[in-house]
Short mmCIF file of C-alpha atoms in Angstrom, two decimals:
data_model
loop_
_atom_site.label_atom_id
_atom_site.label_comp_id
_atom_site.label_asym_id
_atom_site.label_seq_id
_atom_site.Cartn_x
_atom_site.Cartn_y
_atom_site.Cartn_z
CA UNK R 1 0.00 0.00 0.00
CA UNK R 2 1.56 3.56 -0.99
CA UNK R 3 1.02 6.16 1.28
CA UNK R 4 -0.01 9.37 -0.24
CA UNK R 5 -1.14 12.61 0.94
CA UNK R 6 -3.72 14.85 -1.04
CA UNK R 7 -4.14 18.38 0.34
CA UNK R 8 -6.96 20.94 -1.06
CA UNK R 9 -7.30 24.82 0.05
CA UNK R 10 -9.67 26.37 2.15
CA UNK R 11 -12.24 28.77 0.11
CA UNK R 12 -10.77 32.44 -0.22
CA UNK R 13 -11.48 35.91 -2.15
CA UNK R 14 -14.75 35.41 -0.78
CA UNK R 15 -16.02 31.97 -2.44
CA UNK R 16 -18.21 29.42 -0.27
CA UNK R 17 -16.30 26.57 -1.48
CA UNK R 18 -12.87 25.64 -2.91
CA UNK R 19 -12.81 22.49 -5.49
CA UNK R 20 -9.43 21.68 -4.68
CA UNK R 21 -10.57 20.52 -0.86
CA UNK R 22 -14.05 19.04 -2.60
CA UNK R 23 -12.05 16.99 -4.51
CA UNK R 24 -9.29 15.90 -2.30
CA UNK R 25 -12.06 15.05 0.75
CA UNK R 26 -13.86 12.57 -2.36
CA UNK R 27 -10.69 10.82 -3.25
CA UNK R 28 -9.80 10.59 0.66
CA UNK R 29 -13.32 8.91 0.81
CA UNK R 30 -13.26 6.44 -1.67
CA UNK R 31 -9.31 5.90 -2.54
CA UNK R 32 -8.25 3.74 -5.29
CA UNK R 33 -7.00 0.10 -4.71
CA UNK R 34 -3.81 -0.22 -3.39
CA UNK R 35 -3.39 3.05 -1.62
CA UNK R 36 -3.92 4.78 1.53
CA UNK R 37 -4.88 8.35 1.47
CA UNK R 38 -5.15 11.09 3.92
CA UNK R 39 -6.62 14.54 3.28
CA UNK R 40 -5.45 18.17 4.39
CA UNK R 41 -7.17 21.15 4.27
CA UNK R 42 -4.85 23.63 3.95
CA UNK R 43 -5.30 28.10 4.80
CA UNK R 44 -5.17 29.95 1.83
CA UNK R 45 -2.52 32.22 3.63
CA UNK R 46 0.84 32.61 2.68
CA UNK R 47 3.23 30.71 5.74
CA UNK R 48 0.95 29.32 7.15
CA UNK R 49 0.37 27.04 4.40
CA UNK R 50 3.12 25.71 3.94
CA UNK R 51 3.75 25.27 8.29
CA UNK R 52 0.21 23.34 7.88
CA UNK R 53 1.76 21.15 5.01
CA UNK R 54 4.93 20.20 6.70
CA UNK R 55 3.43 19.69 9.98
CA UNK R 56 0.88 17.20 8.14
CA UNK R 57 3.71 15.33 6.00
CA UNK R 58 5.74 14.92 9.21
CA UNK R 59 2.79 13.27 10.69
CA UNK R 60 1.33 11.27 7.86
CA UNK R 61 4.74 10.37 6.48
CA UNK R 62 3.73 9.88 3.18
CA UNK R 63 4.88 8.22 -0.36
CA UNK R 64 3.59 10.76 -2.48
CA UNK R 65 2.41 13.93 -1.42
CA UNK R 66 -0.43 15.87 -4.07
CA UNK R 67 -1.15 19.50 -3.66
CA UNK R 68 -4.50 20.64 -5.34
CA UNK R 69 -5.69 24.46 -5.65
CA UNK R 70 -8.39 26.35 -7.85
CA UNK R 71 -7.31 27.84 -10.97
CA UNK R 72 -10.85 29.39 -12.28
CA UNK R 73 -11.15 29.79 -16.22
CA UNK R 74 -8.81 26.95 -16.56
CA UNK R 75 -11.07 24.18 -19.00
CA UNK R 76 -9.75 21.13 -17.32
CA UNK R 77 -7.22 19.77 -14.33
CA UNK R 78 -4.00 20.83 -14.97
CA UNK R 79 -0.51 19.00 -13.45
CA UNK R 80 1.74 21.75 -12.12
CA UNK R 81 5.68 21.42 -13.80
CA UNK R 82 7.22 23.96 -12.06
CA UNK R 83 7.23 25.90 -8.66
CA UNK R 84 8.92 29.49 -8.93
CA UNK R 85 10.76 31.04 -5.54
CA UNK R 86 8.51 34.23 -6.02
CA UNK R 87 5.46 35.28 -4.10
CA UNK R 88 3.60 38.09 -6.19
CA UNK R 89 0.07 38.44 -4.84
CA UNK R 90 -2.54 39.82 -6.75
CA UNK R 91 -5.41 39.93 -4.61
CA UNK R 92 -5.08 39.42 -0.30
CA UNK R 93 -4.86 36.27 1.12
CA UNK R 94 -7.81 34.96 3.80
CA UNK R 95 -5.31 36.63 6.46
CA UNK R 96 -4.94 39.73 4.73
CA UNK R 97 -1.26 39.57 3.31
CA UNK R 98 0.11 40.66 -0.01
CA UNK R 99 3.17 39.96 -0.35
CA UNK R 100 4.91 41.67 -3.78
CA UNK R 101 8.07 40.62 -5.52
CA UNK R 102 9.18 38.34 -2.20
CA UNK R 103 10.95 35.01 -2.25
CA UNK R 104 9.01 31.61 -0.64
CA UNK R 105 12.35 30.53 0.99
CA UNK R 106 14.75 33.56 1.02
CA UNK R 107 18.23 32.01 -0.80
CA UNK R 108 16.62 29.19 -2.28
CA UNK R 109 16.72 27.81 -6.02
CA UNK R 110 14.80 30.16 -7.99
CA UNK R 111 12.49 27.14 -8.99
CA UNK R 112 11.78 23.34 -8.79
CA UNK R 113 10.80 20.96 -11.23
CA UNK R 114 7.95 18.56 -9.69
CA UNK R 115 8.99 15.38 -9.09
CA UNK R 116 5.76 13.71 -10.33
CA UNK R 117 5.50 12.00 -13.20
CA UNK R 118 3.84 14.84 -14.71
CA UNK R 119 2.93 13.87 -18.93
CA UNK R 120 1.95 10.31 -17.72
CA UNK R 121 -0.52 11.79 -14.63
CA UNK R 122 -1.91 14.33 -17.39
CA UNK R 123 -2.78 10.75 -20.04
CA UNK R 124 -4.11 9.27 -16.87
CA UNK R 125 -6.53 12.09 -16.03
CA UNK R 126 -7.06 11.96 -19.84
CA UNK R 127 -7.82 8.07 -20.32
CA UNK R 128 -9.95 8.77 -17.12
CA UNK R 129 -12.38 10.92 -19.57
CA UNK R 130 -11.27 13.91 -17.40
CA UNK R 131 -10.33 17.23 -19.39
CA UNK R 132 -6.48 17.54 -18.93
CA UNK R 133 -3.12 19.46 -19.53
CA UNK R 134 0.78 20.32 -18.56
CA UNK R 135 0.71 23.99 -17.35
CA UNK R 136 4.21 25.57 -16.67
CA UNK R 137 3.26 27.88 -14.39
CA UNK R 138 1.33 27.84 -11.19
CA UNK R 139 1.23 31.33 -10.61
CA UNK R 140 2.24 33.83 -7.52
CA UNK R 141 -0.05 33.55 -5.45
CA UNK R 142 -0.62 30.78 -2.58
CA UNK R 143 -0.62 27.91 -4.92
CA UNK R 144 2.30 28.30 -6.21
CA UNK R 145 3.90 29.02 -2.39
CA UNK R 146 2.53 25.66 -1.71
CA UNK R 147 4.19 24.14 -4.92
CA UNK R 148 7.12 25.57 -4.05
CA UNK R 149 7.29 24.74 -0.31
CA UNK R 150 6.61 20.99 -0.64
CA UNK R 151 9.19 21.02 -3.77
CA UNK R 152 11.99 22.45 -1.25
CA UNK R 153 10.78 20.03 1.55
CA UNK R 154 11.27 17.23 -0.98
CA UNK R 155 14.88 18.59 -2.25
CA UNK R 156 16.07 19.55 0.94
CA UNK R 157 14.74 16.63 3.66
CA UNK R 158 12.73 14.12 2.47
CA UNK R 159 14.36 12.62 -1.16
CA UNK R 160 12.68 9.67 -1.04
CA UNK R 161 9.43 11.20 -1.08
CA UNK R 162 8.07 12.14 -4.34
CA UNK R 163 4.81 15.15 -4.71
CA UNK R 164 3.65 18.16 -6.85
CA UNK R 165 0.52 20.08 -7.31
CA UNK R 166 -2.20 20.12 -9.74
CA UNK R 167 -4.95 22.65 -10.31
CA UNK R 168 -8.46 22.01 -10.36
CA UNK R 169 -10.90 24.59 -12.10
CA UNK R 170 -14.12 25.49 -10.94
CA UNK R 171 -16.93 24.12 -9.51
CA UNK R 172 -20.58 24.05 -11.60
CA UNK R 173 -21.42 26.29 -8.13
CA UNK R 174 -19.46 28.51 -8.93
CA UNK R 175 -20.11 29.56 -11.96
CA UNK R 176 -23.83 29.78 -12.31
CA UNK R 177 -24.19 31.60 -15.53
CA UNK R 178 -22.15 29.70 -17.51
CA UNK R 179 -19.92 31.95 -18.20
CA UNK R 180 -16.90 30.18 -17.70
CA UNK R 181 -15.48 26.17 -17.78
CA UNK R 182 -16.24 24.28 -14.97
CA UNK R 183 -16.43 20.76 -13.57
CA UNK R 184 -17.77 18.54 -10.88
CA UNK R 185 -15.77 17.85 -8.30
CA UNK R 186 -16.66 14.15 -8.15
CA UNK R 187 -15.44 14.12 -11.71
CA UNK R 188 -12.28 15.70 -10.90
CA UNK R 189 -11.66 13.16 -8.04
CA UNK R 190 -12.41 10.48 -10.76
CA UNK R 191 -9.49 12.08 -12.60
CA UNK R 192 -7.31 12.47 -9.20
CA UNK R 193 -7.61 8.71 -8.75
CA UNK R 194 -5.94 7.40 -11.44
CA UNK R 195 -3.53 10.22 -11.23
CA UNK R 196 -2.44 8.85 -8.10
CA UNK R 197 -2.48 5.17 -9.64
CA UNK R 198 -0.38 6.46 -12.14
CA UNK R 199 1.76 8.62 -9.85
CA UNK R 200 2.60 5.32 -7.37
CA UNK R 201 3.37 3.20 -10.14
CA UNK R 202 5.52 5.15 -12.04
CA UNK R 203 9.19 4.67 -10.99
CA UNK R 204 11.32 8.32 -10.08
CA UNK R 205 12.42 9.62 -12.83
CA UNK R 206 10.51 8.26 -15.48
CA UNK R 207 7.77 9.77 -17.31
CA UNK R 208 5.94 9.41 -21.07
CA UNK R 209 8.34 11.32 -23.24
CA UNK R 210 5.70 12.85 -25.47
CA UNK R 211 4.86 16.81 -26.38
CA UNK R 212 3.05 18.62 -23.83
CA UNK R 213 4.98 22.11 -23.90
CA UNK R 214 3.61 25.77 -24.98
CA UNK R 215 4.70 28.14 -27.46
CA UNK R 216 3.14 30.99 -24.72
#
């Protein structure tokens, strides 16, 4: 049995819900066959976060460690392949901080590579009948400290553990007009579960070498 660890975020700029912990509670619930899960809610506050995170990997001592946040107006679940060292906030977090042009961890790299399997998760998610993609940037806002945060944990503590984050886009709730993509969060933790198949069973290192980069 591989021991993973599947965080989501608390709601934030005002939202009832956040997808990310929707999803990751429904894949907690019902895991796939051969692996454990445990579920985090994380703050959608910068520090904090990531204090939240390590506290929960130290105690959970995890395999594989999955991060999940929102990324509304994105058409499908995207797998996360890099983590910058930059927090640029456009909007407050739920505690009220901004932080502008400031580093996650002051003197580190100035990014990380995930060390999930990222192309094979993405045809997993796809074969699952769940809209997918590589994105190369998680943005500057908590996400992205989270990304970052668990990458330097990883690097820095705990090599033989292996995690990234993925983004998740809205919930039907949230977007009652239609006017932007959404999807259920049961079908997203559909998705999640064979990423995390996938994830386990790939060995470090190894991933599908096929085309999943951008020209912007």
């Amino acid at each position: 049995m591989t021991r993973v660890l599947i965080t989501g975020f608390a709601p934030f700029d005002g939202a009832r819900v956040n997808p990310s912990w929707q999803a990751a509670s429904l894949v907690a619930a019902e895991p796939p066959a051969g692996l454990t899960v445990t579920a985090a809610e994380l703050p959608c506050v910068f520090g904090e976060s990531v204090t939240v995170l390590y506290d929960t990997v130290r105690a959970a001592d995890p395999e594989l460690v999955v991060c999940l946040g929102q990324a509304g107006g994105r058409p499908g679940v995207t797998v996360e392949r890099v983590a910058v060292n930059l927090d640029d906030a456009r909007i407050p977090d739920n505690a009220g901080h901004r932080p502008v042009d400031e580093p996650v961890v002051p003197g580190g790299p100035a990014a990380y590579f995930s060390s999930l399997p990222v192309k094979a998760c993405v045809a997993a998610l796809r074969t699952a009948g769940v809209p997918a993609a590589v994105s190369h940037t998680a943005g500057t806002f908590v996400c992205n400290h989270v990304a970052y945060g668990l990458a330097h944990l990883i690097a820095t503590e705990l090599p033989h553990v292996r995690g990234g984050f993925v983004h998740v886009p809205w919930a039907p709730e949230q977007v009652t007009d239609g006017s932007a993509p959404a999807l259920e969060p049961a079908t997203v933790a559909h998705g999640l579960r064979a990423l995390l198949v996938t994830a386990a069973a790939t060995p470090a290192g190894q991933d599908l070498k096929v085309s999943e980069g951008a020209t912007h």
